[in-house]
Amino acid sequence: MPKLIIDDREIEVATGTKVIEAAAQLGISIPRFCYHPALGSVGACRVCAVKVLEGPAKGIQMSCMLEAVDGMQVSTADREAVEFRRYVIEWLMMNHPHDCPVCDEGGHCLLQDMTVSGGHGLRRFPGKKRTYPDQDLGPLVQHEMNRCIHCYRCARFYQQFCGYRDLGVLGIGNRTYFGRTAGGRLESPFSGNLSDICPTGVFTDKPSRFIGRRWDYQRTPTVCIHCSLGCHAVTSVRYRQVARQEARMSAAVNGWFLCDRGRYGFFYASRADRPRQAAIKGETAGMEEALAHARSRLEALAPAAVAVIGSPRSSTEVLALTERAARLRGWRGPAFFADVGAALKVKAAVSRLEAGLAVSLGEIDQADFILIVGADPINEAPMLALALRQAAQKGAGVWVVDPRPVSLPFEFAHIPTAPKALGAVLGRLLRKSIEPAGLDGPAARFHASLPGDPASGPELPARAAELLAASRRPIIVCGTGIVAAEWVELAADAALLLRAAQKKAGLFYVLAEANAFAAGLLTQLDSTTDRVLKAAAEGDIQALVLVENDPFATFPDRRLLEQALARIELLIVLDYLDTPASRRAHVFLPTQTLYESGGIFINQEGRVQYSAAAFAGGTPVRETGGRDHPPRVYGSGLPGAAPQPAGQLVARLAGEEIPIDIRAQREYFSEQASRLAGLPDTERLPPDGLRLALRNISAERFKSMLPPVPAAESDDIEIILTERTFGTEELSTYSACLETLEDETFAGVSRQDAEALGIRDGDRIAIRTENGAVELAARVCDNMAAGAMMIPRLRRLPWQTLGKSIRRRDIRKA
Amino acid sequence: MIDMDLQTWIIGYGVLILKLGAVLLFLLLMAAYLVLVERKLLGRIQVRYGPNRAGKYGLLQPFADTIKMMTKEDIVPDAADRIIFLLSPAVVAITALLMFAVIPFGPDITVYGRRVPLVVTDINVGLLFIFALSSLGVYGAALGGWSSNSKYSLLGGIRGAAQMVSYELALGLSLIPVVMEAGSFSLVEIVNAQAELPFMLLEPVAFAIFFISAMAEIKRIPFDLPEAENELGAGFHTEYSGMRFGLFFLGEYVHMQVLGGLIAVFFLGGWRGPLLPGPVWLALKIVLVCLVMIWIRGTLPRLRYDQLMNLGWKVLIPAALLNVVFTGARLLW
Amino acid sequence: MRVDLIDKEPSGPIQAVWEGARAIAAGFALTLKHLFRKPITEEYPEFKRPLPSRTRARIVLTRDPDGGERCVACYLCSAVCPVSCISMQSAEREDGRRYAAWFRINFARCIYCGLCEEACPTSSIQLTPMFETCERDILKLVYEKEDLLVNHGGKDPDYNFYKHAGVVTAIGGKGEHAGEDQPVNVRSNMP
């Protein structure tokens, strides 16, 4: 532990700490351009110069390259150092264009801050300024190379940190260029971070271009709800428009960065077509009128004839109030999940995440072996892929057991496995890599119940078992999309077994939606969307209340949905999106987005996080004024502020007239979900959230049973509905800037199946279904399990008509 | 006889009402134009024009001001003691106006064979009446300040009360030599006693003390501590608006004229003067005193509170007492 | 601390009274003298004082020599405005030029401090000597861009921001602005 003196103040830091970090611990901010805590040091910009008064190398040194050693004495304010930095800034500014007024970075530009604080004002160099051609880097990132100061942060982030190769350094010397070899869309789903990481305005957010300046934004700490990871973000609002979202540093969750889905997915909140008026049968109505109408219609019906469907994208407040409303009135539901299977998986994940076993996203990079079962990180939860890459960079082996052609931005091993065999592969791997010798009681019995290698069939790669056996801190990442509920349990038991084998094992589930964890806590297995819709189709249910749920986007059986909607007499939809369901509603009630109401979200590891309300709502000034100036009508009240928090509306639908405050909502959570009781007030939640203290679940340990792999497999091809980074997560599909990034519709088939069916890559295939044929482009994948077809849940693809499996003869070339 | 009595009675009252009307009209009109004159003169002293927009040379300014004050909202603060708050401006204005009742403005004249004294009422203790009313006037300021329930008003009111109580002593004492010279408390008698020589020449010390303490009594600069606007907002009338404020204002300027009248009566020979008729002489003397007071306002700064008290208690009162002794001695020998 | 206003300390009470009386008399003489001086007042509506061109009053948005709107809606004026009377929305023209989609100054709030003019990087916002902008309806004092735009360059007639900015607009591409080199050829191998 070296002890050193910086600016006459002593500090003791960990061995290996750089001087710039040691100074930061003292609260001294040394100027920097190339140094970034997540990227480390390269010493390229020379602006972090300090003077070493006492130490191994005296004189001017770069504090980001200089390791703190005992007895060192450093001055940041020494005249020589200050002058050195001033000259550095002056020559960095030599070619910097005179365009701060028209640059979106102005106002939060590191270069601008350093130039002003360094005292540089007038350019003394009489020569000409260097210019660069710019590139079109796609819909998210704006490129303006003239502004570059060659700090290399972008290239290091893009290539080293994220593992994508299409943006990098070109040219030499004074011509050094940061861009792609040819213009075009950036491939990385983390490209938006370039605008945060760039210390000046070379990369700026294209969708937020010219909306406002940092100082004009109402900036609020929020939580991203575009997947279950719950990454931290800062949301900027201006003139009632959600304008920009950037990553908020969180050591426990997302670190410094945010994926593009989370960064640019917010545009649904300020869409021009967002419904802001209540409507009765499509006719605009006042909120109170519509509410009264809906209530009187609901009261005329028997409670058992009313069903409520909620959604795991809602905040915990909304979920809890929906659940309470249904319970008080005796309505059916609320259904939060499409079917029992989905509900069971989430419930299993929720109940098996015990303290000590669960790892956070931030802890993943400490693993030395990661086994991913049935998850596709880059598509389901992109930031997980980034965390996995950091672990892989540190030497962890990453093994993916999945039927899909998973791709990750680093080297990993993939065992393409049919969905039905996922559990068996996991079991075999565990059995092979763990010696039963040191195990006791239940762990030993569980180990004994695991299957060995079958006599026939492909051998498991021995390397995987070796690595797992040798690992000290393995982590099992388990998806909940394509795996069965049993495998979810098995993953937890597998982690426990590794624990029993003296490893510091961790467990990490990937859930389907932002608040699936809370929905899992509150859901009942007897009310799922499919059951409710079946009952509606049979005429047992006359009224449906959809709370922030669009079954057209989420429910996998379109025919059942249509049948149910045709049969019911009252459809009440509460939502903030212009969805097919809200357009068909008999009574539509507009609700507030997360940015207006705020809310608690529980991420996939049970971390309770509060996303604060960013603004009061209302139609953006941009809409009320058109392109022109805002209307010159002055008065109290906001235009378009009719939407109310969905939880309140549901409670009032159920007949509770009192406005429900936050404290009361909290009591409602604890009524139902005792695990949510005792949470501190939202204002007192720690910045990184609070992981739920899960009750003791020792009774459930090692109870998972491995059903035998069905020997007589049917010849049908199983449909695997999968997520894509862009285009399948419901909210982000309402972001116009992400539309062009969505994948083309396609059907993924393994090479084996393709050969059997006579399909080549790129062929159009027609799939015959009960509802007519669906035509798609085939994508033949090498690293894909046979017997399965991968269908992305893209909006343009009628995946809801395909069912669970298709017969081979129903697939033919178009 | 009865007819005669009735006639006498009716004529007596008619004349009285005529005199009252004339005096009231004169006082109010003078007060209004005194404001204009003050503003104009102060302006000129400060090398500017003063009001010159309403009418030629701003001659209609008093009417503009009156209309403005009449039409302004009459605000009573929520926390004020309502009744006292509403009454105190009237107290100030009424006591000021009443004081003029005993000031003679000319020699007796004969109308239709009747002797009509040119004074509203000649009471033999006129001087005491003046003192009584001027003491009552304190209530207007003190109660107005107190009832507003505002710190500035209260401070102004307290200052006003303290200042007036202090200077009333000097005021009273300074007039004793005058009474000794005239041998009467009646103002008519005092004027008559100056037929040959105005008392100003006989009693210069008494004149000076009276002038100074009378200015303090009516809160004129340099003794305007109760309304010191740069410390107290507007002092005791901070919370007043509209015509109620106007009444305070009116009271102040009527006071100025009363003071002019008193100085004329006590020291300048009252209505007596060559060539011109008595009321004209009195009016001239009043105007002269008022002009001097405006000049003083344009020249002197406000006294500090301790200076004010020092001057009152340590200079003016002893000086007035000594003056009484000296006058007595002079009259005896 | 005592501050003596009279040069010499009076030697006795009589002299003190004398000095005091003299000082007072001097004061009265001075005010009396002023009473007969001609007032120095300039009477406003009849006489309008010619104002220097840098007087700070009504704000205008000027144009560059080519006639284009100078304002790039950089938000610096609205940021520096101590009374927050300036608001705007930036937007982009087809050629990449940044401009104000709308620009509003609330003159009912403006204190004419001139900080906006000082902050303006394009010489767009300028204060003029025109100060007679009173209105009976306060909303008429809220000026929009069309009310603010003038057809000249004001105090800085020659400056054209986009000729110096380095961003690609109709005015110039890369390397075509003042003091710029031709764009770098990244693929060149020449030293």
Coordinates of C-alpha atoms in Angstrom, one line a residue, chain B residues 56-268:
Chain B
K56 CA -49.7 75.2 -17.8
Y57 CA -46.7 75.2 -15.5
G58 CA -48.3 72.2 -13.8
L59 CA -51.0 74.3 -12.3
L60 CA -53.6 71.5 -12.5
Q61 CA -51.3 69.1 -10.7
P62 CA -53.2 69.4 -7.4
F63 CA -56.3 68.4 -9.1
A64 CA -54.6 65.5 -10.8
D65 CA -53.2 64.4 -7.5
T66 CA -56.6 64.7 -5.9
I67 CA -58.3 62.7 -8.6
K68 CA -55.6 60.1 -8.4
M69 CA -55.9 59.7 -4.6
M70 CA -59.7 59.7 -4.7
T71 CA -59.7 56.9 -7.3
K72 CA -57.1 54.8 -5.7
E73 CA -58.0 51.6 -3.9
D74 CA -58.4 52.1 -0.1
I75 CA -56.4 49.3 1.3
V76 CA -56.7 48.1 4.9
P77 CA -54.1 45.6 5.8
D78 CA -55.5 42.3 7.1
A79 CA -53.6 42.5 10.3
A80 CA -54.5 46.1 11.0
D81 CA -56.7 47.3 13.8
R82 CA -59.4 48.3 11.4
I83 CA -61.4 51.0 13.3
I84 CA -58.3 52.8 14.6
F85 CA -56.6 52.5 11.3
L86 CA -59.6 54.1 9.5
L87 CA -60.0 56.9 12.1
S88 CA -56.4 58.1 12.6
P89 CA -56.0 60.0 9.3
A90 CA -59.2 61.9 10.2
V91 CA -57.8 62.8 13.6
V92 CA -54.7 64.3 12.0
A93 CA -56.8 66.3 9.4
I94 CA -59.5 67.4 11.9
T95 CA -57.1 68.7 14.6
A96 CA -55.1 70.6 12.0
L97 CA -58.2 72.2 10.6
L98 CA -59.7 73.0 14.0
M99 CA -56.6 74.9 15.1
F100 CA -57.4 77.6 12.6
A101 CA -60.7 78.4 14.4
V102 CA -59.0 80.7 16.9
I103 CA -56.7 82.5 14.5
P104 CA -58.0 86.1 13.8
F105 CA -57.6 87.0 10.2
G106 CA -58.6 90.7 10.4
P107 CA -60.0 93.5 12.5
D108 CA -63.7 93.5 13.4
I109 CA -65.8 94.6 10.5
T110 CA -69.4 95.9 10.4
V111 CA -71.9 94.2 8.2
Y112 CA -75.4 95.7 8.1
G113 CA -74.7 97.5 11.3
R114 CA -73.4 94.4 13.0
R115 CA -69.9 94.0 14.4
V116 CA -68.4 90.8 12.9
P117 CA -65.1 89.7 14.4
L118 CA -62.9 88.2 11.6
V119 CA -62.1 85.1 13.6
V120 CA -64.1 81.9 13.6
T121 CA -64.3 82.0 17.4
D122 CA -62.4 84.2 19.8
I123 CA -62.1 82.2 23.0
N124 CA -60.2 83.7 25.8
V125 CA -58.0 80.6 26.2
G126 CA -57.2 80.4 22.5
L127 CA -53.6 79.5 23.2
L128 CA -54.5 76.6 25.4
F129 CA -57.0 75.4 22.7
I130 CA -54.1 75.4 20.2
F131 CA -51.9 73.4 22.6
A132 CA -54.8 71.0 23.3
L133 CA -55.4 70.3 19.6
S134 CA -51.7 70.0 18.8
S135 CA -51.4 67.4 21.5
L136 CA -54.4 65.6 20.1
G137 CA -52.7 65.6 16.7
V138 CA -50.0 63.3 18.1
Y139 CA -52.7 60.6 18.3
G140 CA -53.3 60.6 14.6
A141 CA -49.7 59.7 13.8
A142 CA -49.1 57.4 16.8
L143 CA -52.3 55.5 16.4
G144 CA -52.0 55.3 12.6
G145 CA -48.6 53.8 13.0
W146 CA -49.6 51.4 15.7
S147 CA -52.8 50.2 14.1
S148 CA -51.2 49.4 10.8
N149 CA -49.5 46.5 12.4
S150 CA -46.3 47.0 10.4
K151 CA -42.9 47.4 11.8
Y152 CA -42.1 50.5 9.8
S153 CA -45.4 52.2 10.7
L154 CA -44.9 51.3 14.4
L155 CA -41.4 52.7 14.4
G156 CA -42.7 55.9 12.7
G157 CA -45.6 56.2 15.1
I158 CA -43.3 55.8 18.2
R159 CA -40.8 58.3 16.9
G160 CA -43.7 60.7 16.2
A161 CA -45.1 60.4 19.6
A162 CA -41.7 60.8 21.3
Q163 CA -40.8 63.8 19.2
M164 CA -44.0 65.6 19.6
V165 CA -44.2 65.1 23.3
S166 CA -40.6 66.4 23.6
Y167 CA -41.1 69.5 21.5
E168 CA -44.5 70.4 22.9
L169 CA -42.8 71.5 26.1
A170 CA -40.5 73.9 24.2
L171 CA -43.3 75.0 22.1
G172 CA -45.4 75.9 25.2
L173 CA -42.6 77.5 27.1
S174 CA -41.6 79.6 24.2
L175 CA -45.0 81.2 24.1
I176 CA -45.2 82.2 27.8
P177 CA -43.2 85.4 27.1
V178 CA -45.6 86.3 24.4
V179 CA -48.6 85.8 26.8
M180 CA -46.7 87.9 29.4
E181 CA -46.2 90.6 26.8
A182 CA -49.8 90.5 25.7
G183 CA -51.3 89.8 29.1
S184 CA -53.9 87.4 27.5
F185 CA -54.4 83.9 26.3
S186 CA -56.8 85.2 23.6
L187 CA -55.2 85.3 20.1
V188 CA -57.2 88.4 19.2
E189 CA -55.8 90.1 22.3
I190 CA -52.3 89.0 21.3
V191 CA -52.6 90.4 17.9
N192 CA -54.0 93.6 19.3
A193 CA -51.0 93.8 21.6
Q194 CA -48.7 93.9 18.6
A195 CA -50.3 97.0 17.1
E196 CA -47.1 98.9 17.5
L197 CA -44.3 96.4 17.4
P198 CA -44.4 92.8 16.3
F199 CA -43.3 90.4 19.1
M200 CA -40.6 89.0 16.8
L201 CA -38.6 92.1 17.5
L202 CA -39.4 92.1 21.2
E203 CA -38.9 88.3 21.7
P204 CA -36.5 87.1 19.0
V205 CA -35.4 84.1 21.2
A206 CA -39.0 83.0 21.7
F207 CA -39.6 83.4 18.0
A208 CA -36.7 81.2 17.1
I209 CA -37.6 78.5 19.7
F210 CA -41.2 78.5 18.6
F211 CA -40.3 78.3 14.9
I212 CA -38.0 75.4 15.5
S213 CA -40.2 73.4 17.8
A214 CA -43.3 74.1 15.7
M215 CA -41.5 72.6 12.7
A216 CA -40.7 69.6 14.9
E217 CA -44.3 69.4 15.9
I218 CA -45.6 69.2 12.3
K219 CA -42.8 66.7 11.4
R220 CA -41.3 68.9 8.7
I221 CA -37.7 68.4 7.5
P222 CA -35.3 68.4 9.2
F223 CA -37.5 66.9 11.9
D224 CA -39.3 64.3 9.7
L225 CA -38.0 61.3 11.5
P226 CA -41.5 59.7 11.9
E227 CA -41.8 59.3 8.2
A228 CA -38.1 59.1 7.3
E229 CA -38.6 57.4 3.9
N230 CA -35.1 56.1 3.5
E231 CA -35.2 54.2 6.8
L232 CA -38.9 53.4 7.4
G233 CA -40.5 53.2 4.0
A234 CA -43.0 56.0 4.7
G235 CA -43.0 55.8 8.5
F236 CA -46.4 55.9 10.2
H237 CA -48.4 56.1 7.0
T238 CA -46.6 53.3 5.2
E239 CA -49.7 51.1 5.0
Y240 CA -52.1 53.9 3.9
S241 CA -53.2 54.4 0.4
G242 CA -55.7 56.5 -1.5
M243 CA -57.6 59.3 0.1
R244 CA -56.7 58.1 3.6
F245 CA -53.1 58.8 2.8
G246 CA -54.4 62.0 1.3
L247 CA -55.8 63.0 4.6
F248 CA -52.4 62.6 6.3
F249 CA -51.0 64.6 3.5
L250 CA -53.6 67.3 3.8
G251 CA -53.1 67.4 7.5
E252 CA -49.5 68.1 7.1
Y253 CA -50.0 71.0 4.7
V254 CA -52.9 72.4 6.8
H255 CA -50.5 72.2 9.7
M256 CA -48.0 74.1 7.8
Q257 CA -50.5 76.9 7.3
V258 CA -51.7 76.8 10.9
L259 CA -48.1 77.2 11.9
G260 CA -47.7 80.1 9.5
G261 CA -50.9 81.6 11.0
L262 CA -49.6 81.1 14.6
I263 CA -46.3 82.6 13.8
A264 CA -48.0 85.5 12.2
V265 CA -50.3 85.9 15.2
F266 CA -47.7 85.5 17.9
F267 CA -44.7 87.2 16.4
L268 CA -45.5 89.0 13.1

